[in-house]
Amino acid sequence: GDSVTQMEGPVTLSEEACLTINCTYTATGYPSLFWYVQYPGEGLQLLLKATKADDKGSNKGFEATYRKETTSFHLEKGSVQVSDSAVYFCALPNYGGSQGNLIFGKGTKLSVKP
Amino acid sequence: DSGVTQTPKHLITATGQRVTLRCSPRSGDLSVYWYQQSLDQGLQFLIQYYNGEERAKGNILERFSAQQFPDLHSELNLSSLELGDSALYFCASSATTSGRDEQFFGPGTRLTVL
């Protein structure tokens, strides 16, 4: 079945360091791909998404490119801030979107030190 | 603020008991999803409702049930509780049944079973 594999954390970085969180997927067809973020004590919120191959999603300085050839959707940021400390989840819709629920990766906890 | 509300925020109960978690979706959203987040299992989809009808089921135990009411709010009922049911329970909503749409998450209900 469809699945998502993302690098396990925790990841600890200093402020202004570069971030990459790897995400690969197995899916039927070409699903939309998502990154959700969970700040401490809060629910998940959509960070960015891409709906087709070669699309680049971006938000708040984060970017991810939908790579069909490598079935990947890695999250990147050039300069992280303390406020980026959170858990990041890669996700895709089940059965290519015909079933509405999301399949999530295990999550990667990011801690950014001043 | 996602517009999705969940009550209560915290729930502490004993094994064998029954609890009800409540969710109000974002205004206008017809789909409601329930997810369970635990340390060992990560984020797992439980069940989806769309406009009052059950739409999809995930890894939901037989001891758990849910429903969506005419005003679109949803309740998740957990009975014969076990220690392993301790987790964060999230409700999410979206406008349609398509997994390609953004899902908006509530702040969650933290259930502790003693």
mmCIF file with all atom_site columns, C-alpha atoms in Angstrom:
data_model
loop_
_atom_site.group_PDB
_atom_site.id
_atom_site.type_symbol
_atom_site.label_atom_id
_atom_site.label_alt_id
_atom_site.label_comp_id
_atom_site.label_asym_id
_atom_site.label_entity_id
_atom_site.label_seq_id
_atom_site.pdbx_PDB_ins_code
_atom_site.Cartn_x
_atom_site.Cartn_y
_atom_site.Cartn_z
_atom_site.occupancy
_atom_site.B_iso_or_equiv
_atom_site.pdbx_formal_charge
_atom_site.auth_seq_id
_atom_site.auth_comp_id
_atom_site.auth_asym_id
_atom_site.auth_atom_id
_atom_site.pdbx_PDB_model_num
ATOM 1   C CA . GLY A 1 1   ? 0.000   0.000  0.000   1.00 0.00 ? 1   GLY A CA 1
ATOM 2   C CA . ASP A 1 2   ? 0.864   3.655  -0.028  1.00 0.00 ? 2   ASP A CA 1
ATOM 3   C CA . SER A 1 3   ? 3.502   4.721  2.465   1.00 0.00 ? 3   SER A CA 1
ATOM 4   C CA . VAL A 1 4   ? 5.797   7.527  3.502   1.00 0.00 ? 4   VAL A CA 1
ATOM 5   C CA . THR A 1 5   ? 9.304   7.221  4.888   1.00 0.00 ? 5   THR A CA 1
ATOM 6   C CA . GLN A 1 6   ? 11.000  10.213 6.414   1.00 0.00 ? 6   GLN A CA 1
ATOM 7   C CA . MET A 1 7   ? 14.264  10.587 8.237   1.00 0.00 ? 7   MET A CA 1
ATOM 8   C CA . GLU A 1 8   ? 13.972  10.094 11.939  1.00 0.00 ? 8   GLU A CA 1
ATOM 9   C CA . GLY A 1 9   ? 15.142  12.725 14.322  1.00 0.00 ? 9   GLY A CA 1
ATOM 10  C CA . PRO A 1 10  ? 15.691  14.419 16.464  1.00 0.00 ? 10  PRO A CA 1
ATOM 11  C CA . VAL A 1 11  ? 17.585  17.002 14.473  1.00 0.00 ? 11  VAL A CA 1
ATOM 12  C CA . THR A 1 12  ? 19.379  19.736 16.389  1.00 0.00 ? 12  THR A CA 1
ATOM 13  C CA . LEU A 1 13  ? 20.723  22.762 14.532  1.00 0.00 ? 13  LEU A CA 1
ATOM 14  C CA . SER A 1 14  ? 22.123  26.146 15.363  1.00 0.00 ? 14  SER A CA 1
ATOM 15  C CA . GLU A 1 15  ? 20.265  29.238 14.227  1.00 0.00 ? 15  GLU A CA 1
ATOM 16  C CA . GLU A 1 16  ? 20.951  30.137 10.562  1.00 0.00 ? 16  GLU A CA 1
ATOM 17  C CA . ALA A 1 17  ? 22.040  26.584 9.697   1.00 0.00 ? 17  ALA A CA 1
ATOM 18  C CA . CYS A 1 18  ? 20.678  24.793 6.612   1.00 0.00 ? 18  CYS A CA 1
ATOM 19  C CA . LEU A 1 19  ? 17.980  22.189 7.018   1.00 0.00 ? 19  LEU A CA 1
ATOM 20  C CA . THR A 1 20  ? 17.095  19.149 4.938   1.00 0.00 ? 20  THR A CA 1
ATOM 21  C CA . ILE A 1 21  ? 14.564  16.558 6.055   1.00 0.00 ? 21  ILE A CA 1
ATOM 22  C CA . ASN A 1 22  ? 14.342  13.633 3.674   1.00 0.00 ? 22  ASN A CA 1
ATOM 23  C CA . CYS A 1 23  ? 11.022  12.137 2.628   1.00 0.00 ? 23  CYS A CA 1
ATOM 24  C CA . THR A 1 24  ? 10.360  9.346  0.147   1.00 0.00 ? 24  THR A CA 1
ATOM 25  C CA . TYR A 1 25  ? 7.063   7.800  -0.738  1.00 0.00 ? 25  TYR A CA 1
ATOM 26  C CA . THR A 1 26  ? 5.425   4.773  -2.304  1.00 0.00 ? 26  THR A CA 1
ATOM 27  C CA . ALA A 1 27  ? 2.097   5.468  -3.925  1.00 0.00 ? 27  ALA A CA 1
ATOM 28  C CA . THR A 1 28  ? -0.403  4.524  -6.564  1.00 0.00 ? 28  THR A CA 1
ATOM 29  C CA . GLY A 1 29  ? -0.297  7.064  -9.350  1.00 0.00 ? 29  GLY A CA 1
ATOM 30  C CA . TYR A 1 30  ? 0.885   10.592 -8.713  1.00 0.00 ? 30  TYR A CA 1
ATOM 31  C CA . PRO A 1 31  ? -0.613  11.864 -5.486  1.00 0.00 ? 31  PRO A CA 1
ATOM 32  C CA . SER A 1 32  ? -0.391  15.312 -3.988  1.00 0.00 ? 32  SER A CA 1
ATOM 33  C CA . LEU A 1 33  ? 2.350   15.563 -1.381  1.00 0.00 ? 33  LEU A CA 1
ATOM 34  C CA . PHE A 1 34  ? 2.290   17.554 1.833   1.00 0.00 ? 34  PHE A CA 1
ATOM 35  C CA . TRP A 1 35  ? 4.480   18.757 4.649   1.00 0.00 ? 35  TRP A CA 1
ATOM 36  C CA . TYR A 1 36  ? 2.671   19.443 7.904   1.00 0.00 ? 36  TYR A CA 1
ATOM 37  C CA . VAL A 1 37  ? 4.229   21.045 10.980  1.00 0.00 ? 37  VAL A CA 1
ATOM 38  C CA . GLN A 1 38  ? 3.299   20.573 14.621  1.00 0.00 ? 38  GLN A CA 1
ATOM 39  C CA . TYR A 1 39  ? 4.473   23.259 17.019  1.00 0.00 ? 39  TYR A CA 1
ATOM 40  C CA . PRO A 1 40  ? 4.713   22.330 20.703  1.00 0.00 ? 40  PRO A CA 1
ATOM 41  C CA . GLY A 1 41  ? 1.290   21.853 22.274  1.00 0.00 ? 41  GLY A CA 1
ATOM 42  C CA . GLU A 1 42  ? -0.591  22.460 19.040  1.00 0.00 ? 42  GLU A CA 1
ATOM 43  C CA . GLY A 1 43  ? -2.295  20.519 16.271  1.00 0.00 ? 43  GLY A CA 1
ATOM 44  C CA . LEU A 1 44  ? -0.807  19.991 12.841  1.00 0.00 ? 44  LEU A CA 1
ATOM 45  C CA . GLN A 1 45  ? -0.912  22.712 10.239  1.00 0.00 ? 45  GLN A CA 1
ATOM 46  C CA . LEU A 1 46  ? -0.132  22.592 6.566   1.00 0.00 ? 46  LEU A CA 1
ATOM 47  C CA . LEU A 1 47  ? 3.315   23.979 5.788   1.00 0.00 ? 47  LEU A CA 1
ATOM 48  C CA . LEU A 1 48  ? 3.394   23.415 2.036   1.00 0.00 ? 48  LEU A CA 1
ATOM 49  C CA . LYS A 1 49  ? 2.170   21.122 -0.683  1.00 0.00 ? 49  LYS A CA 1
ATOM 50  C CA . ALA A 1 50  ? 2.801   20.085 -4.278  1.00 0.00 ? 50  ALA A CA 1
ATOM 51  C CA . THR A 1 51  ? 0.200   18.585 -6.555  1.00 0.00 ? 51  THR A CA 1
ATOM 52  C CA . LYS A 1 52  ? 2.209   17.228 -9.490  1.00 0.00 ? 52  LYS A CA 1
ATOM 53  C CA . ALA A 1 53  ? 5.682   16.181 -10.554 1.00 0.00 ? 53  ALA A CA 1
ATOM 54  C CA . ASP A 1 54  ? 8.313   18.951 -10.574 1.00 0.00 ? 54  ASP A CA 1
ATOM 55  C CA . ASP A 1 55  ? 6.046   21.270 -8.587  1.00 0.00 ? 55  ASP A CA 1
ATOM 56  C CA . LYS A 1 56  ? 7.806   23.191 -5.848  1.00 0.00 ? 56  LYS A CA 1
ATOM 57  C CA . GLY A 1 57  ? 5.851   24.003 -2.727  1.00 0.00 ? 57  GLY A CA 1
ATOM 58  C CA . SER A 1 58  ? 7.108   26.872 -0.568  1.00 0.00 ? 58  SER A CA 1
ATOM 59  C CA . ASN A 1 59  ? 6.084   28.713 2.573   1.00 0.00 ? 59  ASN A CA 1
ATOM 60  C CA . LYS A 1 60  ? 7.843   30.594 5.400   1.00 0.00 ? 60  LYS A CA 1
ATOM 61  C CA . GLY A 1 61  ? 11.233  30.038 3.744   1.00 0.00 ? 61  GLY A CA 1
ATOM 62  C CA . PHE A 1 62  ? 10.712  26.271 3.471   1.00 0.00 ? 62  PHE A CA 1
ATOM 63  C CA . GLU A 1 63  ? 10.706  24.528 0.095   1.00 0.00 ? 63  GLU A CA 1
ATOM 64  C CA . ALA A 1 64  ? 10.092  21.032 -1.219  1.00 0.00 ? 64  ALA A CA 1
ATOM 65  C CA . THR A 1 65  ? 10.143  19.757 -4.801  1.00 0.00 ? 65  THR A CA 1
ATOM 66  C CA . TYR A 1 66  ? 8.017   16.846 -5.998  1.00 0.00 ? 66  TYR A CA 1
ATOM 67  C CA . ARG A 1 67  ? 10.511  14.454 -7.640  1.00 0.00 ? 67  ARG A CA 1
ATOM 68  C CA . LYS A 1 68  ? 8.745   11.669 -9.496  1.00 0.00 ? 68  LYS A CA 1
ATOM 69  C CA . GLU A 1 69  ? 11.978  9.973  -10.629 1.00 0.00 ? 69  GLU A CA 1
ATOM 70  C CA . THR A 1 70  ? 13.250  9.521  -7.080  1.00 0.00 ? 70  THR A CA 1
ATOM 71  C CA . THR A 1 71  ? 9.780   9.436  -5.418  1.00 0.00 ? 71  THR A CA 1
ATOM 72  C CA . SER A 1 72  ? 10.979  12.075 -3.006  1.00 0.00 ? 72  SER A CA 1
ATOM 73  C CA . PHE A 1 73  ? 9.731   15.303 -1.448  1.00 0.00 ? 73  PHE A CA 1
ATOM 74  C CA . HIS A 1 74  ? 12.573  16.564 0.731   1.00 0.00 ? 74  HIS A CA 1
ATOM 75  C CA . LEU A 1 75  ? 11.977  19.607 2.938   1.00 0.00 ? 75  LEU A CA 1
ATOM 76  C CA . GLU A 1 76  ? 14.643  22.322 2.853   1.00 0.00 ? 76  GLU A CA 1
ATOM 77  C CA . LYS A 1 77  ? 15.317  25.676 4.442   1.00 0.00 ? 77  LYS A CA 1
ATOM 78  C CA . GLY A 1 78  ? 18.402  27.750 3.934   1.00 0.00 ? 78  GLY A CA 1
ATOM 79  C CA . SER A 1 79  ? 18.518  29.425 7.334   1.00 0.00 ? 79  SER A CA 1
ATOM 80  C CA . VAL A 1 80  ? 16.540  28.077 10.275  1.00 0.00 ? 80  VAL A CA 1
ATOM 81  C CA . GLN A 1 81  ? 15.312  30.134 13.216  1.00 0.00 ? 81  GLN A CA 1
ATOM 82  C CA . VAL A 1 82  ? 14.571  29.198 16.808  1.00 0.00 ? 82  VAL A CA 1
ATOM 83  C CA . SER A 1 83  ? 10.881  29.615 15.970  1.00 0.00 ? 83  SER A CA 1
ATOM 84  C CA . ASP A 1 84  ? 11.153  26.728 13.473  1.00 0.00 ? 84  ASP A CA 1
ATOM 85  C CA . SER A 1 85  ? 11.546  24.272 16.336  1.00 0.00 ? 85  SER A CA 1
ATOM 86  C CA . ALA A 1 86  ? 8.706   21.793 15.799  1.00 0.00 ? 86  ALA A CA 1
ATOM 87  C CA . VAL A 1 87  ? 7.876   18.320 14.512  1.00 0.00 ? 87  VAL A CA 1
ATOM 88  C CA . TYR A 1 88  ? 7.628   18.022 10.717  1.00 0.00 ? 88  TYR A CA 1
ATOM 89  C CA . PHE A 1 89  ? 5.518   15.387 8.981   1.00 0.00 ? 89  PHE A CA 1
ATOM 90  C CA . CYS A 1 90  ? 5.592   14.327 5.363   1.00 0.00 ? 90  CYS A CA 1
ATOM 91  C CA . ALA A 1 91  ? 2.217   13.051 4.140   1.00 0.00 ? 91  ALA A CA 1
ATOM 92  C CA . LEU A 1 92  ? 0.272   11.873 1.153   1.00 0.00 ? 92  LEU A CA 1
ATOM 93  C CA . PRO A 1 93  ? -3.398  11.055 0.635   1.00 0.00 ? 93  PRO A CA 1
ATOM 94  C CA . ASN A 1 94  ? -4.414  7.429  0.832   1.00 0.00 ? 94  ASN A CA 1
ATOM 95  C CA . TYR A 1 95  ? -5.118  5.648  -2.457  1.00 0.00 ? 95  TYR A CA 1
ATOM 96  C CA . GLY A 1 96  ? -4.042  8.625  -4.485  1.00 0.00 ? 96  GLY A CA 1
ATOM 97  C CA . GLY A 1 97  ? -6.709  10.797 -2.943  1.00 0.00 ? 97  GLY A CA 1
ATOM 98  C CA . SER A 1 98  ? -9.715  8.603  -3.645  1.00 0.00 ? 98  SER A CA 1
ATOM 99  C CA . GLN A 1 99  ? -9.774  7.972  0.063   1.00 0.00 ? 99  GLN A CA 1
ATOM 100 C CA . GLY A 1 100 ? -9.479  11.228 1.887   1.00 0.00 ? 100 GLY A CA 1
ATOM 101 C CA . ASN A 1 101 ? -7.314  10.409 4.863   1.00 0.00 ? 101 ASN A CA 1
ATOM 102 C CA . LEU A 1 102 ? -3.630  11.221 4.967   1.00 0.00 ? 102 LEU A CA 1
ATOM 103 C CA . ILE A 1 103 ? -0.776  8.784  5.480   1.00 0.00 ? 103 ILE A CA 1
ATOM 104 C CA . PHE A 1 104 ? 1.943   10.370 7.579   1.00 0.00 ? 104 PHE A CA 1
ATOM 105 C CA . GLY A 1 105 ? 5.594   9.684  8.058   1.00 0.00 ? 105 GLY A CA 1
ATOM 106 C CA . LYS A 1 106 ? 6.847   9.137  11.592  1.00 0.00 ? 106 LYS A CA 1
ATOM 107 C CA . GLY A 1 107 ? 7.717   12.802 12.022  1.00 0.00 ? 107 GLY A CA 1
ATOM 108 C CA . THR A 1 108 ? 11.050  14.559 12.478  1.00 0.00 ? 108 THR A CA 1
ATOM 109 C CA . LYS A 1 109 ? 11.595  16.680 15.550  1.00 0.00 ? 109 LYS A CA 1
ATOM 110 C CA . LEU A 1 110 ? 13.671  19.771 14.862  1.00 0.00 ? 110 LEU A CA 1
ATOM 111 C CA . SER A 1 111 ? 15.283  21.786 17.640  1.00 0.00 ? 111 SER A CA 1
ATOM 112 C CA . VAL A 1 112 ? 17.022  25.047 16.731  1.00 0.00 ? 112 VAL A CA 1
ATOM 113 C CA . LYS A 1 113 ? 19.431  26.503 19.281  1.00 0.00 ? 113 LYS A CA 1
ATOM 114 C CA . PRO A 1 114 ? 20.223  30.231 19.436  1.00 0.00 ? 114 PRO A CA 1
ATOM 115 C CA . ASP B 2 1   ? -6.287  29.156 14.769  1.00 0.00 ? 1   ASP B CA 1
ATOM 116 C CA . SER B 2 2   ? -7.431  26.438 12.350  1.00 0.00 ? 2   SER B CA 1
ATOM 117 C CA . GLY B 2 3   ? -11.121 26.926 13.047  1.00 0.00 ? 3   GLY B CA 1
ATOM 118 C CA . VAL B 2 4   ? -11.444 23.325 14.268  1.00 0.00 ? 4   VAL B CA 1
ATOM 119 C CA . THR B 2 5   ? -12.331 22.984 17.935  1.00 0.00 ? 5   THR B CA 1
ATOM 120 C CA . GLN B 2 6   ? -11.944 19.949 20.139  1.00 0.00 ? 6   GLN B CA 1
ATOM 121 C CA . THR B 2 7   ? -13.101 19.320 23.670  1.00 0.00 ? 7   THR B CA 1
ATOM 122 C CA . PRO B 2 8   ? -11.943 18.471 26.197  1.00 0.00 ? 8   PRO B CA 1
ATOM 123 C CA . LYS B 2 9   ? -8.286  19.422 25.925  1.00 0.00 ? 9   LYS B CA 1
ATOM 124 C CA . HIS B 2 10  ? -7.232  16.859 28.510  1.00 0.00 ? 10  HIS B CA 1
ATOM 125 C CA . LEU B 2 11  ? -8.966  13.757 29.798  1.00 0.00 ? 11  LEU B CA 1
ATOM 126 C CA . ILE B 2 12  ? -7.772  11.490 32.575  1.00 0.00 ? 12  ILE B CA 1
ATOM 127 C CA . THR B 2 13  ? -9.690  8.313  33.264  1.00 0.00 ? 13  THR B CA 1
ATOM 128 C CA . ALA B 2 14  ? -9.299  4.744  34.458  1.00 0.00 ? 14  ALA B CA 1
ATOM 129 C CA . THR B 2 15  ? -9.069  1.458  32.614  1.00 0.00 ? 15  THR B CA 1
ATOM 130 C CA . GLY B 2 16  ? -12.433 0.011  31.661  1.00 0.00 ? 16  GLY B CA 1
ATOM 131 C CA . GLN B 2 17  ? -14.123 3.398  31.439  1.00 0.00 ? 17  GLN B CA 1
ATOM 132 C CA . ARG B 2 18  ? -15.814 5.071  28.479  1.00 0.00 ? 18  ARG B CA 1
ATOM 133 C CA . VAL B 2 19  ? -15.153 8.601  27.196  1.00 0.00 ? 19  VAL B CA 1
ATOM 134 C CA . THR B 2 20  ? -16.459 10.853 24.442  1.00 0.00 ? 20  THR B CA 1
ATOM 135 C CA . LEU B 2 21  ? -14.314 13.274 22.499  1.00 0.00 ? 21  LEU B CA 1
ATOM 136 C CA . ARG B 2 22  ? -15.989 16.086 20.625  1.00 0.00 ? 22  ARG B CA 1
ATOM 137 C CA . CYS B 2 23  ? -14.981 17.931 17.469  1.00 0.00 ? 23  CYS B CA 1
ATOM 138 C CA . SER B 2 24  ? -16.484 20.894 15.633  1.00 0.00 ? 24  SER B CA 1
ATOM 139 C CA . PRO B 2 25  ? -15.163 21.261 12.091  1.00 0.00 ? 25  PRO B CA 1
ATOM 140 C CA . ARG B 2 26  ? -14.219 24.464 10.346  1.00 0.00 ? 26  ARG B CA 1
ATOM 141 C CA . SER B 2 27  ? -17.233 26.386 9.105   1.00 0.00 ? 27  SER B CA 1
ATOM 142 C CA . GLY B 2 28  ? -18.349 24.961 5.764   1.00 0.00 ? 28  GLY B CA 1
ATOM 143 C CA . ASP B 2 29  ? -16.262 21.783 5.934   1.00 0.00 ? 29  ASP B CA 1
ATOM 144 C CA . LEU B 2 30  ? -18.238 18.601 5.426   1.00 0.00 ? 30  LEU B CA 1
ATOM 145 C CA . SER B 2 31  ? -15.485 16.036 6.034   1.00 0.00 ? 31  SER B CA 1
ATOM 146 C CA . VAL B 2 32  ? -14.260 15.134 9.489   1.00 0.00 ? 32  VAL B CA 1
ATOM 147 C CA . TYR B 2 33  ? -11.306 12.854 10.169  1.00 0.00 ? 33  TYR B CA 1
ATOM 148 C CA . TRP B 2 34  ? -10.127 11.348 13.442  1.00 0.00 ? 34  TRP B CA 1
ATOM 149 C CA . TYR B 2 35  ? -6.454  10.521 13.971  1.00 0.00 ? 35  TYR B CA 1
ATOM 150 C CA . GLN B 2 36  ? -4.610  9.000  16.919  1.00 0.00 ? 36  GLN B CA 1
ATOM 151 C CA . GLN B 2 37  ? -1.070  10.122 17.718  1.00 0.00 ? 37  GLN B CA 1
ATOM 152 C CA . SER B 2 38  ? 1.049   7.943  19.975  1.00 0.00 ? 38  SER B CA 1
ATOM 153 C CA . LEU B 2 39  ? 4.779   7.671  20.519  1.00 0.00 ? 39  LEU B CA 1
ATOM 154 C CA . ASP B 2 40  ? 5.064   4.149  19.179  1.00 0.00 ? 40  ASP B CA 1
ATOM 155 C CA . GLN B 2 41  ? 2.517   4.235  16.329  1.00 0.00 ? 41  GLN B CA 1
ATOM 156 C CA . GLY B 2 42  ? 2.888   7.814  15.147  1.00 0.00 ? 42  GLY B CA 1
ATOM 157 C CA . LEU B 2 43  ? -0.143  9.402  13.489  1.00 0.00 ? 43  LEU B CA 1
ATOM 158 C CA . GLN B 2 44  ? -2.766  6.811  12.588  1.00 0.00 ? 44  GLN B CA 1
ATOM 159 C CA . PHE B 2 45  ? -6.015  7.422  10.766  1.00 0.00 ? 45  PHE B CA 1
ATOM 160 C CA . LEU B 2 46  ? -9.066  6.135  12.602  1.00 0.00 ? 46  LEU B CA 1
ATOM 161 C CA . ILE B 2 47  ? -12.195 7.110  10.706  1.00 0.00 ? 47  ILE B CA 1
ATOM 162 C CA . GLN B 2 48  ? -13.692 9.667  8.312   1.00 0.00 ? 48  GLN B CA 1
ATOM 163 C CA . TYR B 2 49  ? -17.194 11.094 8.032   1.00 0.00 ? 49  TYR B CA 1
ATOM 164 C CA . TYR B 2 50  ? -18.610 13.154 5.234   1.00 0.00 ? 50  TYR B CA 1
ATOM 165 C CA . ASN B 2 51  ? -21.863 15.050 5.667   1.00 0.00 ? 51  ASN B CA 1
ATOM 166 C CA . GLY B 2 52  ? -23.094 12.653 8.314   1.00 0.00 ? 52  GLY B CA 1
ATOM 167 C CA . GLU B 2 53  ? -22.104 9.410  6.628   1.00 0.00 ? 53  GLU B CA 1
ATOM 168 C CA . GLU B 2 54  ? -19.152 7.179  7.414   1.00 0.00 ? 54  GLU B CA 1
ATOM 169 C CA . ARG B 2 55  ? -16.750 7.438  4.492   1.00 0.00 ? 55  ARG B CA 1
ATOM 170 C CA . ALA B 2 56  ? -13.636 5.467  5.360   1.00 0.00 ? 56  ALA B CA 1
ATOM 171 C CA . LYS B 2 57  ? -12.215 3.427  8.196   1.00 0.00 ? 57  LYS B CA 1
ATOM 172 C CA . GLY B 2 58  ? -8.637  3.019  9.207   1.00 0.00 ? 58  GLY B CA 1
ATOM 173 C CA . ASN B 2 59  ? -7.071  1.278  12.164  1.00 0.00 ? 59  ASN B CA 1
ATOM 174 C CA . ILE B 2 60  ? -10.013 1.832  14.458  1.00 0.00 ? 60  ILE B CA 1
ATOM 175 C CA . LEU B 2 61  ? -10.601 -0.691 17.214  1.00 0.00 ? 61  LEU B CA 1
ATOM 176 C CA . GLU B 2 62  ? -14.022 -2.262 17.681  1.00 0.00 ? 62  GLU B CA 1
ATOM 177 C CA . ARG B 2 63  ? -14.150 -0.617 21.121  1.00 0.00 ? 63  ARG B CA 1
ATOM 178 C CA . PHE B 2 64  ? -14.100 2.764  19.373  1.00 0.00 ? 64  PHE B CA 1
ATOM 179 C CA . SER B 2 65  ? -16.962 4.309  17.460  1.00 0.00 ? 65  SER B CA 1
ATOM 180 C CA . ALA B 2 66  ? -17.781 7.684  15.997  1.00 0.00 ? 66  ALA B CA 1
ATOM 181 C CA . GLN B 2 67  ? -20.583 9.638  14.453  1.00 0.00 ? 67  GLN B CA 1
ATOM 182 C CA . GLN B 2 68  ? -21.215 12.934 12.737  1.00 0.00 ? 68  GLN B CA 1
ATOM 183 C CA . PHE B 2 69  ? -24.335 14.861 13.607  1.00 0.00 ? 69  PHE B CA 1
ATOM 184 C CA . PRO B 2 70  ? -26.608 16.997 11.372  1.00 0.00 ? 70  PRO B CA 1
ATOM 185 C CA . ASP B 2 71  ? -24.810 20.156 12.531  1.00 0.00 ? 71  ASP B CA 1
ATOM 186 C CA . LEU B 2 72  ? -21.590 18.433 11.305  1.00 0.00 ? 72  LEU B CA 1
ATOM 187 C CA . HIS B 2 73  ? -19.910 18.170 14.672  1.00 0.00 ? 73  HIS B CA 1
ATOM 188 C CA . SER B 2 74  ? -18.466 14.749 15.400  1.00 0.00 ? 74  SER B CA 1
ATOM 189 C CA . GLU B 2 75  ? -17.934 12.620 18.453  1.00 0.00 ? 75  GLU B CA 1
ATOM 190 C CA . LEU B 2 76  ? -15.451 9.804  18.990  1.00 0.00 ? 76  LEU B CA 1
ATOM 191 C CA . ASN B 2 77  ? -16.485 7.288  21.635  1.00 0.00 ? 77  ASN B CA 1
ATOM 192 C CA . LEU B 2 78  ? -13.838 5.148  23.285  1.00 0.00 ? 78  LEU B CA 1
ATOM 193 C CA . SER B 2 79  ? -14.987 2.349  25.554  1.00 0.00 ? 79  SER B CA 1
ATOM 194 C CA . SER B 2 80  ? -13.453 -0.375 27.729  1.00 0.00 ? 80  SER B CA 1
ATOM 195 C CA . LEU B 2 81  ? -10.363 1.777  27.848  1.00 0.00 ? 81  LEU B CA 1
ATOM 196 C CA . GLU B 2 82  ? -6.939  0.218  28.169  1.00 0.00 ? 82  GLU B CA 1
ATOM 197 C CA . LEU B 2 83  ? -3.612  1.724  29.146  1.00 0.00 ? 83  LEU B CA 1
ATOM 198 C CA . GLY B 2 84  ? -2.521  1.543  25.517  1.00 0.00 ? 84  GLY B CA 1
ATOM 199 C CA . ASP B 2 85  ? -5.315  3.885  24.469  1.00 0.00 ? 85  ASP B CA 1
ATOM 200 C CA . SER B 2 86  ? -3.473  6.777  26.080  1.00 0.00 ? 86  SER B CA 1
ATOM 201 C CA . ALA B 2 87  ? -2.653  9.113  23.187  1.00 0.00 ? 87  ALA B CA 1
ATOM 202 C CA . LEU B 2 88  ? -3.389  12.421 21.535  1.00 0.00 ? 88  LEU B CA 1
ATOM 203 C CA . TYR B 2 89  ? -6.562  12.303 19.466  1.00 0.00 ? 89  TYR B CA 1
ATOM 204 C CA . PHE B 2 90  ? -6.839  14.806 16.648  1.00 0.00 ? 90  PHE B CA 1
ATOM 205 C CA . CYS B 2 91  ? -9.816  15.799 14.635  1.00 0.00 ? 91  CYS B CA 1
ATOM 206 C CA . ALA B 2 92  ? -9.319  17.350 11.202  1.00 0.00 ? 92  ALA B CA 1
ATOM 207 C CA . SER B 2 93  ? -11.732 18.747 8.672   1.00 0.00 ? 93  SER B CA 1
ATOM 208 C CA . SER B 2 94  ? -11.712 19.509 4.968   1.00 0.00 ? 94  SER B CA 1
ATOM 209 C CA . ALA B 2 95  ? -14.156 20.828 2.435   1.00 0.00 ? 95  ALA B CA 1
ATOM 210 C CA . THR B 2 96  ? -14.466 17.652 0.356   1.00 0.00 ? 96  THR B CA 1
ATOM 211 C CA . THR B 2 97  ? -13.665 13.966 0.543   1.00 0.00 ? 97  THR B CA 1
ATOM 212 C CA . SER B 2 98  ? -10.565 14.309 -1.608  1.00 0.00 ? 98  SER B CA 1
ATOM 213 C CA . GLY B 2 99  ? -7.249  13.657 0.041   1.00 0.00 ? 99  GLY B CA 1
ATOM 214 C CA . ARG B 2 100 ? -5.777  16.339 -2.195  1.00 0.00 ? 100 ARG B CA 1
ATOM 215 C CA . ASP B 2 101 ? -7.455  19.063 -0.143  1.00 0.00 ? 101 ASP B CA 1
ATOM 216 C CA . GLU B 2 102 ? -5.754  20.644 2.842   1.00 0.00 ? 102 GLU B CA 1
ATOM 217 C CA . GLN B 2 103 ? -6.901  19.233 6.154   1.00 0.00 ? 103 GLN B CA 1
ATOM 218 C CA . PHE B 2 104 ? -7.282  21.582 9.099   1.00 0.00 ? 104 PHE B CA 1
ATOM 219 C CA . PHE B 2 105 ? -6.414  20.086 12.454  1.00 0.00 ? 105 PHE B CA 1
ATOM 220 C CA . GLY B 2 106 ? -7.806  20.845 15.872  1.00 0.00 ? 106 GLY B CA 1
ATOM 221 C CA . PRO B 2 107 ? -5.541  21.227 18.917  1.00 0.00 ? 107 PRO B CA 1
ATOM 222 C CA . GLY B 2 108 ? -6.210  17.656 20.011  1.00 0.00 ? 108 GLY B CA 1
ATOM 223 C CA . THR B 2 109 ? -7.492  15.887 23.103  1.00 0.00 ? 109 THR B CA 1
ATOM 224 C CA . ARG B 2 110 ? -4.860  14.284 25.284  1.00 0.00 ? 110 ARG B CA 1
ATOM 225 C CA . LEU B 2 111 ? -6.262  11.096 26.795  1.00 0.00 ? 111 LEU B CA 1
ATOM 226 C CA . THR B 2 112 ? -4.524  9.505  29.760  1.00 0.00 ? 112 THR B CA 1
ATOM 227 C CA . VAL B 2 113 ? -5.753  6.115  30.927  1.00 0.00 ? 113 VAL B CA 1
ATOM 228 C CA . LEU B 2 114 ? -4.546  5.144  34.404  1.00 0.00 ? 114 LEU B CA 1
#
